[in-house]
Amino acid sequence: MAADRPTTIILFGATGDLARRKLLPGLLHLFNSGLLNDVRVVGTSLDDFDRESFIDFARKSIAEFSSHPDVEKNTDAFAERLYFVRSDAGPDALRKVVEEAESAFTETPRRLHYLSVPPKAALSVIQQLQDAGLADRSRVVMEKPFGTDLASARKLNAALHEIFDESQIFRIDHFLGKEAALNILAFRFANGLFEPIWHRNNIQHVQIDVPETLGIETRANFYESTGAYRDMVVTHLFQILAFTAMEPPTSLEPEAITEEKNKVFRSMLPISTGDVVRGQFQGYRQLEGVAPESETETFIALKCRIDNWRWAGVPFYLRTGKKLAEGQRIISVAFREPPKSMFPAGSGVSQHGPDHLTFDLADKARMSLSFYGKRPGPGFRLDKLSMQFAMNESTGAHAVLEAYERLIYDAVRGDHTLFTTAEGIERLWEISQPLLDNPPPVRPYEPGSWGPNQIHQLIAPAAWRLPFERKWREPTS
């Protein structure tokens, strides 16, 4: 469904890495697909570009980073819709270029301001939009982090609300833009088989595991002020937790889904220092921009509790970190084990842990259900079996939007389903404050490992799902 009005996208940080790798190629794909067929893009940054050099930059970015087979389609027509103004030229110059871009529209466009800028620059951009008279009939996309604690989150939201209504603000989380995140809702609420057992009576624990093989690279200055908890848990993993734990919404409308997510956040207990393992990969303190005695964590694992009727007593284990053994994004639901006395000795029951339902949130979304089955032959010997489903085997997989493409399209349409709210983000900082005030020590870990050894004590007597005991089945072409 194409956007119902022409759209002007003002892209702040238009020559940065995110714009080069994701935003500009994504905007071309939305244009090619007809979802944003009447669009103008005004890029702005501090780099010494003009319109011609920005168009050349966009062409090179698209050629290098677009993942879609139609990358050459309509590139010339898209390039004609690109404009540029230096961000230090002032609000009047910005407004003039926006008006020039919009002069070809036959009806009044809506505006989407995408702030692909460092957090410290966000408020000055917001003020520039007000000074330029560009805040009306517009929406604004904010990149994480949304504050670094409760006080800073409240200050940021208050400043935003002086200029924009909450309905105009879209706090982006690219994890939730993936097809797999929406597939969690479809899987839970469209199937009579699973929702009745999505309950503390049947589920032992839930793991949300997002290890990364990447290091900090050139981001050490930024990372020193955030760390893994602020960078990943508050803005990403807690949002995935909400989709996993929420009650059925009254409809699939954004307001209904947002309300159920916020109910999860309200029901979460404050994070206890004793339920957290912090780690730092060896060699981090030698990076440029890192303090010699830095206590910034590059790894975090924690136990969360949701104190409501559905989830009381079911721990949610979250883990993420840099320079770990594998790059994965999974949700793993462990079901309670049945009584075992009926099975003969040596049958193998429970030897491989409980049954699991696993969602892979990677770009090629997959699901797996593991269970015990009898091994063929004499006697009663059990093996762990699994059924797997890959999204790219389904009808319409070719039409899947990448995460940033989906989120830009949703923001243009005003759909808040995959975005968080001021209330939600402030509540998450509120339950995080005990940890931020009294963090446990950072533990060293070897690059290429799964984190500090203390993670096994955190989850005992259960075990971490990663690394898998069996590999994903690679779908046939």
CSV table of C-alpha atoms in Angstrom, one decimal:
chain,number,residue,atom,x,y,z
A,1,MET,CA,0.0,0.0,0.0
A,2,ALA,CA,1.7,3.2,-1.1
A,3,ALA,CA,1.8,6.3,1.1
A,4,ASP,CA,-1.4,8.3,0.4
A,5,ARG,CA,0.3,11.7,0.2
A,6,PRO,CA,3.5,13.0,-1.3
A,7,THR,CA,6.4,12.9,1.2
A,8,THR,CA,9.5,15.1,1.8
A,9,ILE,CA,12.2,13.3,3.8
A,10,ILE,CA,14.7,15.6,5.4
A,11,LEU,CA,17.7,13.3,6.2
A,12,PHE,CA,20.1,14.8,8.8
A,13,GLY,CA,23.5,13.1,8.8
A,14,ALA,CA,22.9,12.3,5.1
A,15,THR,CA,26.6,11.5,4.4
A,16,GLY,CA,27.2,9.4,7.4
A,17,ASP,CA,27.7,5.6,7.6
A,18,LEU,CA,24.1,4.7,8.4
A,19,ALA,CA,22.8,6.8,5.5
A,20,ARG,CA,25.4,5.3,3.1
A,21,ARG,CA,24.8,1.7,4.1
A,22,LYS,CA,21.0,1.6,4.9
A,23,LEU,CA,19.0,4.7,4.4
A,24,LEU,CA,19.8,5.8,0.9
A,25,PRO,CA,19.6,2.3,-0.6
A,26,GLY,CA,16.4,1.7,1.4
A,27,LEU,CA,14.8,4.9,0.2
A,28,LEU,CA,15.5,3.8,-3.4
A,29,HIS,CA,13.9,0.4,-2.8
A,30,LEU,CA,10.8,2.0,-1.3
A,31,PHE,CA,10.7,4.3,-4.4
A,32,ASN,CA,11.1,1.4,-6.8
A,33,SER,CA,8.5,-0.7,-5.0
A,34,GLY,CA,5.9,2.0,-5.3
A,35,LEU,CA,5.5,2.4,-1.5
A,36,LEU,CA,7.0,5.9,-1.7
A,37,ASN,CA,6.5,6.8,-5.3
A,38,ASP,CA,6.0,10.5,-4.8
A,39,VAL,CA,9.0,11.5,-2.6
A,40,ARG,CA,11.7,14.1,-2.4
A,41,VAL,CA,14.8,13.7,-0.2
A,42,VAL,CA,16.7,16.6,1.2
A,43,GLY,CA,20.0,15.6,2.6
A,44,THR,CA,21.9,17.7,5.1
A,45,SER,CA,25.2,17.3,6.9
A,46,LEU,CA,28.4,19.1,7.8
A,47,ASP,CA,30.4,17.6,4.9
A,48,ASP,CA,31.3,19.9,2.0
A,49,PHE,CA,28.8,18.7,-0.5
A,50,ASP,CA,26.4,20.3,-2.9
A,51,ARG,CA,23.5,18.8,-4.7
A,52,GLU,CA,25.6,17.3,-7.5
A,53,SER,CA,28.2,15.7,-5.2
A,54,PHE,CA,25.4,14.4,-2.9
A,55,ILE,CA,23.7,12.7,-5.8
A,56,ASP,CA,27.0,11.1,-6.8
A,57,PHE,CA,27.5,10.0,-3.2
A,58,ALA,CA,24.0,8.5,-3.1
A,59,ARG,CA,24.6,6.6,-6.4
A,60,LYS,CA,27.8,5.1,-5.1
A,61,SER,CA,26.2,4.2,-1.8
A,62,ILE,CA,23.3,2.4,-3.5
A,63,ALA,CA,25.6,0.5,-5.9
A,64,GLU,CA,27.8,-0.7,-3.0
A,65,PHE,CA,25.3,-1.5,-0.3
A,66,SER,CA,21.9,-2.2,-1.9
A,67,SER,CA,20.8,-5.8,-1.3
A,68,HIS,CA,18.0,-5.8,-3.8
A,69,PRO,CA,18.2,-7.2,-7.3
A,70,ASP,CA,16.6,-4.1,-8.9
A,71,VAL,CA,19.3,-1.8,-7.7
A,72,GLU,CA,19.8,-0.1,-11.1
A,73,LYS,CA,16.0,0.3,-11.7
A,74,ASN,CA,14.9,4.0,-11.6
A,75,THR,CA,18.2,5.2,-10.2
A,76,ASP,CA,18.1,8.2,-12.5
A,77,ALA,CA,14.5,9.1,-11.6
A,78,PHE,CA,15.4,8.7,-7.9
A,79,ALA,CA,18.5,10.9,-8.2
A,80,GLU,CA,16.4,13.7,-9.7
A,81,ARG,CA,14.5,13.8,-6.4
A,82,LEU,CA,17.6,14.3,-4.2
A,83,TYR,CA,18.6,17.7,-2.8
A,84,PHE,CA,21.3,18.9,-0.4
A,85,VAL,CA,22.0,21.7,2.0
A,86,ARG,CA,24.9,22.0,4.5
A,87,SER,CA,23.6,21.8,8.1
A,88,ASP,CA,25.6,24.8,9.2
A,89,ALA,CA,23.9,27.0,6.5
A,90,GLY,CA,21.2,27.8,9.0
A,91,PRO,CA,17.4,27.3,9.3
A,92,ASP,CA,16.5,29.7,6.5
A,93,ALA,CA,18.7,27.9,4.0
A,94,LEU,CA,17.2,24.6,5.1
A,95,ARG,CA,13.7,25.9,4.7
A,96,LYS,CA,14.5,27.3,1.2
A,97,VAL,CA,15.9,24.0,-0.1
A,98,VAL,CA,12.9,22.1,1.4
A,99,GLU,CA,10.5,24.5,-0.4
A,100,GLU,CA,12.5,24.0,-3.6
A,101,ALA,CA,12.2,20.3,-3.3
A,102,GLU,CA,8.4,20.5,-2.7
A,103,SER,CA,7.7,22.9,-5.5
A,104,ALA,CA,6.9,20.1,-7.9
A,105,PHE,CA,4.3,18.5,-5.7
A,106,THR,CA,0.7,19.1,-6.7
A,107,GLU,CA,-0.6,18.8,-3.2
A,108,THR,CA,0.7,19.6,0.3
A,109,PRO,CA,3.2,16.9,1.3
A,110,ARG,CA,3.8,15.4,4.7
A,111,ARG,CA,7.4,15.7,6.0
A,112,LEU,CA,9.5,13.1,7.7
A,113,HIS,CA,12.7,14.3,9.5
A,114,TYR,CA,15.2,11.4,10.0
A,115,LEU,CA,17.8,12.3,12.6
A,116,SER,CA,20.8,10.1,11.7
A,117,VAL,CA,23.0,12.1,14.0
A,118,PRO,CA,24.9,11.6,17.3
A,119,PRO,CA,22.6,11.8,20.4
A,120,LYS,CA,24.3,15.0,21.5
A,121,ALA,CA,23.3,16.7,18.3
A,122,ALA,CA,19.6,15.6,18.3
A,123,LEU,CA,18.2,18.5,20.3
A,124,SER,CA,20.0,21.2,18.3
A,125,VAL,CA,18.5,19.6,15.1
A,126,ILE,CA,15.0,19.7,16.7
A,127,GLN,CA,15.5,23.4,17.5
A,128,GLN,CA,16.7,24.0,13.9
A,129,LEU,CA,13.5,22.4,12.6
A,130,GLN,CA,11.4,24.8,14.8
A,131,ASP,CA,13.4,27.8,13.7
A,132,ALA,CA,13.0,26.8,10.1
A,133,GLY,CA,9.2,26.4,10.5
A,134,LEU,CA,9.4,22.8,9.5
A,135,ALA,CA,7.9,21.2,12.6
A,136,ASP,CA,4.2,21.4,11.4
A,137,ARG,CA,2.6,18.5,9.5
A,138,SER,CA,5.8,16.5,10.1
A,139,ARG,CA,7.1,13.4,11.9
A,140,VAL,CA,10.5,12.9,13.4
A,141,VAL,CA,12.5,9.7,13.6
A,142,MET,CA,15.0,9.5,16.5
A,143,GLU,CA,18.0,7.1,16.7
A,144,LYS,CA,19.0,5.5,20.0
A,145,PRO,CA,20.0,6.0,22.7
A,146,PHE,CA,17.0,7.7,24.1
A,147,GLY,CA,18.8,9.1,27.2
A,148,THR,CA,21.3,7.3,29.3
A,149,ASP,CA,19.3,7.1,32.5
A,150,LEU,CA,15.9,8.1,33.9
A,151,ALA,CA,16.8,11.8,34.4
A,152,SER,CA,18.3,12.3,30.9
A,153,ALA,CA,15.4,10.4,29.3
A,154,ARG,CA,12.9,12.7,31.0
A,155,LYS,CA,14.8,15.8,30.0
A,156,LEU,CA,15.1,14.6,26.3
A,157,ASN,CA,11.4,13.8,26.1
A,158,ALA,CA,10.4,17.1,27.7
A,159,ALA,CA,12.5,19.0,25.2
A,160,LEU,CA,11.0,17.0,22.3
A,161,HIS,CA,7.4,17.6,23.5
A,162,GLU,CA,8.0,21.4,23.5
A,163,ILE,CA,8.1,21.2,19.7
A,164,PHE,CA,6.5,17.8,18.7
A,165,ASP,CA,3.5,16.0,20.0
A,166,GLU,CA,4.2,12.4,21.1
A,167,SER,CA,2.2,11.1,18.1
A,168,GLN,CA,4.8,12.8,15.8
A,169,ILE,CA,7.8,11.1,17.4
A,170,PHE,CA,9.2,7.7,16.2
A,171,ARG,CA,12.0,6.2,18.3
A,172,ILE,CA,13.5,3.7,16.0
A,173,ASP,CA,14.7,0.2,16.8
A,174,HIS,CA,15.9,-1.6,13.7
A,175,PHE,CA,15.6,-5.0,15.5
A,176,LEU,CA,11.8,-4.6,15.5
A,177,GLY,CA,11.8,-3.7,11.9
A,178,LYS,CA,12.7,-7.2,10.9
A,179,GLU,CA,10.1,-9.5,9.5
A,180,ALA,CA,10.7,-12.0,12.3
A,181,ALA,CA,9.5,-9.5,15.0
A,182,LEU,CA,6.1,-9.2,13.4
A,183,ASN,CA,6.1,-13.0,12.9
A,184,ILE,CA,6.1,-13.4,16.7
A,185,LEU,CA,2.7,-11.7,16.8
A,186,ALA,CA,1.4,-13.8,14.0
A,187,PHE,CA,2.7,-17.0,15.5
A,188,ARG,CA,1.3,-16.3,18.9
A,189,PHE,CA,-2.1,-14.8,18.2
A,190,ALA,CA,-3.1,-16.4,14.8
A,191,ASN,CA,-2.6,-20.0,15.9
A,192,GLY,CA,-4.8,-21.7,18.4
A,193,LEU,CA,-2.1,-24.2,19.2
A,194,PHE,CA,0.5,-22.0,20.9
A,195,GLU,CA,-1.2,-19.0,22.6
A,196,PRO,CA,-3.0,-21.3,25.3
A,197,ILE,CA,0.4,-22.7,26.4
A,198,TRP,CA,2.2,-19.3,26.3
A,199,HIS,CA,1.9,-19.1,30.1
A,200,ARG,CA,3.9,-19.8,33.3
A,201,ASN,CA,2.1,-23.1,33.7
A,202,ASN,CA,3.8,-24.4,30.6
A,203,ILE,CA,7.0,-22.3,30.1
A,204,GLN,CA,10.1,-22.7,32.3
A,205,HIS,CA,12.1,-19.8,31.1
A,206,VAL,CA,12.8,-17.5,28.0
A,207,GLN,CA,16.1,-16.5,26.5
A,208,ILE,CA,16.7,-13.5,24.3
A,209,ASP,CA,20.3,-13.9,23.1
A,210,VAL,CA,22.0,-11.4,20.7
A,211,PRO,CA,25.7,-12.0,20.7
A,212,GLU,CA,27.9,-10.1,18.2
A,213,THR,CA,31.2,-11.0,16.7
A,214,LEU,CA,32.0,-7.3,15.9
A,215,GLY,CA,34.1,-5.3,18.2
A,216,ILE,CA,33.9,-1.5,19.0
A,217,GLU,CA,36.1,-0.5,16.0
A,218,THR,CA,36.0,3.3,15.7
A,219,ARG,CA,33.1,3.8,18.2
A,220,ALA,CA,35.1,3.7,21.4
A,221,ASN,CA,34.4,7.3,22.4
A,222,PHE,CA,30.7,6.7,22.0
A,223,TYR,CA,30.8,3.3,23.6
A,224,GLU,CA,32.6,4.6,26.7
A,225,SER,CA,29.6,6.7,27.6
A,226,THR,CA,27.0,3.9,27.0
A,227,GLY,CA,28.2,0.3,27.3
A,228,ALA,CA,26.3,-2.8,26.3
A,229,TYR,CA,23.4,-2.3,28.7
A,230,ARG,CA,22.5,1.2,27.6
A,231,ASP,CA,23.4,0.5,23.9
A,232,MET,CA,21.6,-2.8,23.5
A,233,VAL,CA,19.4,-3.9,26.4
A,234,VAL,CA,17.2,-0.8,27.0
A,235,THR,CA,16.7,0.1,23.3
A,236,HIS,CA,16.6,-3.4,21.7
A,237,LEU,CA,16.3,-6.5,23.9
A,238,PHE,CA,13.6,-5.1,26.2
A,239,GLN,CA,11.5,-4.2,23.1
A,240,ILE,CA,11.8,-7.8,21.9
A,241,LEU,CA,10.9,-9.0,25.4
A,242,ALA,CA,7.7,-7.0,25.2
A,243,PHE,CA,6.6,-8.6,21.9
A,244,THR,CA,7.3,-12.0,23.4
A,245,ALA,CA,5.5,-11.4,26.7
A,246,MET,CA,2.6,-9.1,25.8
A,247,GLU,CA,-1.0,-10.0,26.3
A,248,PRO,CA,-3.2,-10.3,23.2
A,249,PRO,CA,-4.1,-6.8,22.0
A,250,THR,CA,-7.7,-5.9,21.2
A,251,SER,CA,-6.6,-5.3,17.6
A,252,LEU,CA,-3.5,-5.1,15.5
A,253,GLU,CA,-3.7,-1.3,15.5
A,254,PRO,CA,-0.6,0.6,16.7
A,255,GLU,CA,-2.3,2.0,19.8
A,256,ALA,CA,-3.5,-1.4,21.0
A,257,ILE,CA,-0.1,-3.0,20.5
A,258,THR,CA,1.7,-0.1,22.2
A,259,GLU,CA,-0.6,-0.3,25.2
A,260,GLU,CA,0.1,-4.0,25.7
A,261,LYS,CA,3.9,-3.5,25.4
A,262,ASN,CA,3.7,-0.7,28.0
A,263,LYS,CA,1.8,-3.1,30.3
A,264,VAL,CA,4.7,-5.5,30.1
A,265,PHE,CA,7.1,-2.7,31.0
A,266,ARG,CA,4.9,-1.6,34.0
A,267,SER,CA,4.9,-5.2,35.2
A,268,MET,CA,8.7,-5.7,35.1
A,269,LEU,CA,10.4,-5.7,38.4
A,270,PRO,CA,13.5,-3.5,39.0
A,271,ILE,CA,16.7,-5.0,37.7
A,272,SER,CA,18.7,-6.5,40.7
A,273,THR,CA,22.4,-6.1,40.7
A,274,GLY,CA,22.7,-9.8,41.8
A,275,ASP,CA,20.9,-10.9,38.6
A,276,VAL,CA,23.4,-9.2,36.3
A,277,VAL,CA,26.8,-10.3,34.8
A,278,ARG,CA,28.9,-7.6,33.2
A,279,GLY,CA,31.9,-8.4,31.1
A,280,GLN,CA,34.7,-6.6,29.1
A,281,PHE,CA,36.6,-8.3,26.3
A,282,GLN,CA,40.3,-8.4,26.8
A,283,GLY,CA,42.0,-5.7,24.9
A,284,TYR,CA,39.2,-3.2,25.1
A,285,ARG,CA,41.2,-0.9,27.4
A,286,GLN,CA,43.9,-0.6,24.8
A,287,LEU,CA,41.6,0.9,22.2
A,288,GLU,CA,42.0,4.6,21.4
A,289,GLY,CA,39.5,6.7,23.4
A,290,VAL,CA,39.1,4.1,26.2
A,291,ALA,CA,40.2,5.0,29.7
A,292,PRO,CA,43.0,2.8,31.0
A,293,GLU,CA,40.9,1.6,34.0
A,294,SER,CA,37.6,1.6,32.2
A,295,GLU,CA,34.7,-0.2,33.8
A,296,THR,CA,32.5,0.0,30.7
A,297,GLU,CA,30.9,-3.3,29.9
A,298,THR,CA,31.1,-4.7,26.4
A,299,PHE,CA,29.0,-7.7,27.5
A,300,ILE,CA,25.9,-8.0,29.7
A,301,ALA,CA,23.7,-10.9,30.8
A,302,LEU,CA,20.8,-10.5,33.1
A,303,LYS,CA,17.7,-12.1,34.6
A,304,CYS,CA,14.5,-10.2,34.3
A,305,ARG,CA,11.1,-10.8,36.0
A,306,ILE,CA,7.6,-9.9,34.9
A,307,ASP,CA,5.3,-9.8,37.9
A,308,ASN,CA,1.9,-10.5,36.3
A,309,TRP,CA,-0.5,-13.4,36.1
A,310,ARG,CA,0.9,-14.8,32.9
A,311,TRP,CA,4.6,-14.6,33.7
A,312,ALA,CA,5.1,-14.6,37.5
A,313,GLY,CA,8.0,-17.0,38.4
A,314,VAL,CA,9.2,-17.3,34.8
A,315,PRO,CA,12.7,-15.8,34.4
A,316,PHE,CA,13.7,-14.0,31.2
A,317,TYR,CA,17.4,-14.3,30.5
A,318,LEU,CA,19.0,-11.6,28.2
A,319,ARG,CA,22.5,-11.7,26.8
A,320,THR,CA,24.4,-9.5,24.4
A,321,GLY,CA,28.0,-8.5,23.9
A,322,LYS,CA,30.8,-7.7,21.5
A,323,LYS,CA,33.5,-10.0,20.1
A,324,LEU,CA,31.6,-13.2,21.1
A,325,ALA,CA,31.8,-16.6,19.4
A,326,GLU,CA,28.9,-16.1,17.0
A,327,GLY,CA,26.6,-13.5,15.7
A,328,GLN,CA,23.0,-14.5,16.4
A,329,ARG,CA,19.6,-13.0,17.3
A,330,ILE,CA,17.4,-15.6,18.8
A,331,ILE,CA,14.4,-15.9,21.2
A,332,SER,CA,14.3,-19.3,22.8
A,333,VAL,CA,11.3,-20.5,24.8
A,334,ALA,CA,12.0,-23.5,27.1
A,335,PHE,CA,8.9,-25.5,28.0
A,336,ARG,CA,8.4,-27.2,31.3
A,337,GLU,CA,9.5,-30.9,31.4
A,338,PRO,CA,7.0,-33.6,32.0
A,339,PRO,CA,7.2,-36.3,34.7
A,340,LYS,CA,9.9,-38.8,33.8
A,341,SER,CA,9.3,-41.8,36.1
A,342,MET,CA,7.3,-43.7,33.4
A,343,PHE,CA,10.3,-43.9,31.1
A,344,PRO,CA,12.8,-46.8,31.4
A,345,ALA,CA,16.3,-46.2,32.6
A,346,GLY,CA,18.6,-45.3,29.7
A,347,SER,CA,15.8,-44.0,27.6
A,348,GLY,CA,17.5,-40.6,27.2
A,349,VAL,CA,14.5,-38.6,28.4
A,350,SER,CA,15.6,-35.0,29.5
A,351,GLN,CA,19.2,-35.7,28.6
A,352,HIS,CA,19.2,-32.9,26.0
A,353,GLY,CA,17.2,-30.4,28.2
A,354,PRO,CA,13.6,-29.2,27.8
A,355,ASP,CA,11.7,-28.8,24.5
A,356,HIS,CA,12.4,-25.4,22.9
A,357,LEU,CA,10.6,-23.1,20.5
A,358,THR,CA,13.2,-20.9,18.9
A,359,PHE,CA,12.8,-17.8,16.8
A,360,ASP,CA,15.8,-16.6,14.7
A,361,LEU,CA,15.5,-12.8,14.2
A,362,ALA,CA,18.3,-12.7,11.6
A,363,ASP,CA,17.6,-11.3,8.2
A,364,LYS,CA,16.6,-14.8,7.0
A,365,ALA,CA,14.0,-15.4,9.6
A,366,ARG,CA,13.5,-18.9,10.9
A,367,MET,CA,11.7,-20.9,13.6
A,368,SER,CA,12.4,-24.2,15.1
A,369,LEU,CA,10.5,-26.5,17.5
A,370,SER,CA,12.6,-29.2,19.3
A,371,PHE,CA,11.0,-32.2,21.0
A,372,TYR,CA,11.7,-35.8,22.0
A,373,GLY,CA,10.8,-38.7,19.7
A,374,LYS,CA,11.5,-42.4,19.8
A,375,ARG,CA,14.5,-43.7,18.0
A,376,PRO,CA,13.5,-46.4,15.5
A,377,GLY,CA,14.3,-50.0,16.5
A,378,PRO,CA,14.0,-52.2,19.5
A,379,GLY,CA,13.8,-50.8,23.1
A,380,PHE,CA,12.6,-47.3,24.0
A,381,ARG,CA,15.4,-44.8,23.3
A,382,LEU,CA,14.6,-41.1,22.8
A,383,ASP,CA,16.3,-38.7,20.5
A,384,LYS,CA,15.9,-34.9,20.3
A,385,LEU,CA,14.2,-34.0,17.0
A,386,SER,CA,13.3,-30.6,15.5
A,387,MET,CA,10.9,-29.1,12.9
A,388,GLN,CA,12.2,-26.0,11.2
A,389,PHE,CA,10.5,-23.3,9.1
A,390,ALA,CA,12.4,-20.7,7.0
A,391,MET,CA,10.7,-17.4,5.9
A,392,ASN,CA,12.4,-17.4,2.5
A,393,GLU,CA,10.6,-20.7,1.7
A,394,SER,CA,7.2,-19.0,2.0
A,395,THR,CA,5.2,-17.3,-0.7
A,396,GLY,CA,6.0,-13.6,-1.0
A,397,ALA,CA,9.4,-13.8,0.6
A,398,HIS,CA,10.8,-11.7,-2.3
A,399,ALA,CA,8.6,-8.8,-1.1
A,400,VAL,CA,10.2,-8.6,2.4
A,401,LEU,CA,11.4,-5.1,3.3
A,402,GLU,CA,14.7,-4.7,5.2
A,403,ALA,CA,14.4,-3.4,8.7
A,404,TYR,CA,15.1,0.3,8.0
A,405,GLU,CA,12.9,0.3,4.9
A,406,ARG,CA,9.9,-1.1,6.9
A,407,LEU,CA,10.5,1.4,9.7
A,408,ILE,CA,10.8,4.5,7.4
A,409,TYR,CA,7.6,3.4,5.6
A,410,ASP,CA,5.8,2.9,8.9
A,411,ALA,CA,6.9,6.3,10.1
A,412,VAL,CA,5.7,8.0,6.9
A,413,ARG,CA,2.3,6.4,7.4
A,414,GLY,CA,2.2,7.2,11.1
A,415,ASP,CA,2.2,3.6,12.3
A,416,HIS,CA,3.7,3.4,15.8
A,417,THR,CA,3.5,-0.5,16.1
A,418,LEU,CA,7.3,-1.0,15.9
A,419,PHE,CA,8.3,2.1,17.8
A,420,THR,CA,8.5,2.8,21.5
A,421,THR,CA,6.9,5.7,23.4
A,422,ALA,CA,8.1,8.2,26.0
A,423,GLU,CA,6.2,6.4,28.7
A,424,GLY,CA,7.7,3.1,27.7
A,425,ILE,CA,11.3,4.3,27.5
A,426,GLU,CA,11.1,6.2,30.8
A,427,ARG,CA,9.7,3.1,32.6
A,428,LEU,CA,12.6,1.0,31.3
A,429,TRP,CA,15.1,3.5,32.6
A,430,GLU,CA,13.2,3.5,35.9
A,431,ILE,CA,13.6,-0.3,36.4
A,432,SER,CA,17.2,0.0,35.3
A,433,GLN,CA,18.2,2.7,37.8
A,434,PRO,CA,19.1,0.2,40.6
A,435,LEU,CA,21.6,-1.4,38.3
A,436,LEU,CA,23.0,1.9,37.0
A,437,ASP,CA,23.4,3.1,40.6
A,438,ASN,CA,25.1,0.0,41.8
A,439,PRO,CA,26.6,-2.0,38.9
A,440,PRO,CA,28.4,-5.3,39.5
A,441,PRO,CA,32.1,-5.5,38.6
A,442,VAL,CA,33.1,-6.1,35.0
A,443,ARG,CA,34.6,-9.6,34.4
A,444,PRO,CA,37.2,-10.1,31.7
A,445,TYR,CA,36.5,-12.6,28.8
A,446,GLU,CA,38.4,-13.8,25.8
A,447,PRO,CA,37.4,-12.5,22.4
A,448,GLY,CA,35.7,-15.3,20.6
A,449,SER,CA,34.2,-16.8,23.7
A,450,TRP,CA,30.6,-16.7,25.0
A,451,GLY,CA,31.3,-14.2,27.8
A,452,PRO,CA,32.5,-14.5,31.4
A,453,ASN,CA,32.1,-17.9,33.2
A,454,GLN,CA,29.7,-16.3,35.7
A,455,ILE,CA,26.9,-16.5,33.0
A,456,HIS,CA,26.5,-20.2,33.8
A,457,GLN,CA,25.8,-19.5,37.5
A,458,LEU,CA,23.2,-16.9,36.4
A,459,ILE,CA,21.1,-19.3,34.5
A,460,ALA,CA,21.7,-22.5,36.5
A,461,PRO,CA,20.3,-25.2,36.7
A,462,ALA,CA,19.2,-24.4,33.1
A,463,ALA,CA,21.8,-23.8,30.3
A,464,TRP,CA,22.2,-21.2,27.6
A,465,ARG,CA,20.6,-22.2,24.3
A,466,LEU,CA,23.6,-20.8,22.4
A,467,PRO,CA,25.7,-22.5,21.2
A,468,PHE,CA,23.1,-24.8,19.6
A,469,GLU,CA,23.4,-28.5,20.1
A,470,ARG,CA,22.4,-28.8,16.4
A,471,LYS,CA,22.8,-26.5,13.5
A,472,TRP,CA,20.0,-24.8,11.6
A,473,ARG,CA,18.9,-26.6,8.5
A,474,GLU,CA,19.9,-24.6,5.5
A,475,PRO,CA,16.9,-24.5,3.1
A,476,THR,CA,17.2,-25.9,-0.4
A,477,SER,CA,17.0,-23.4,-3.2
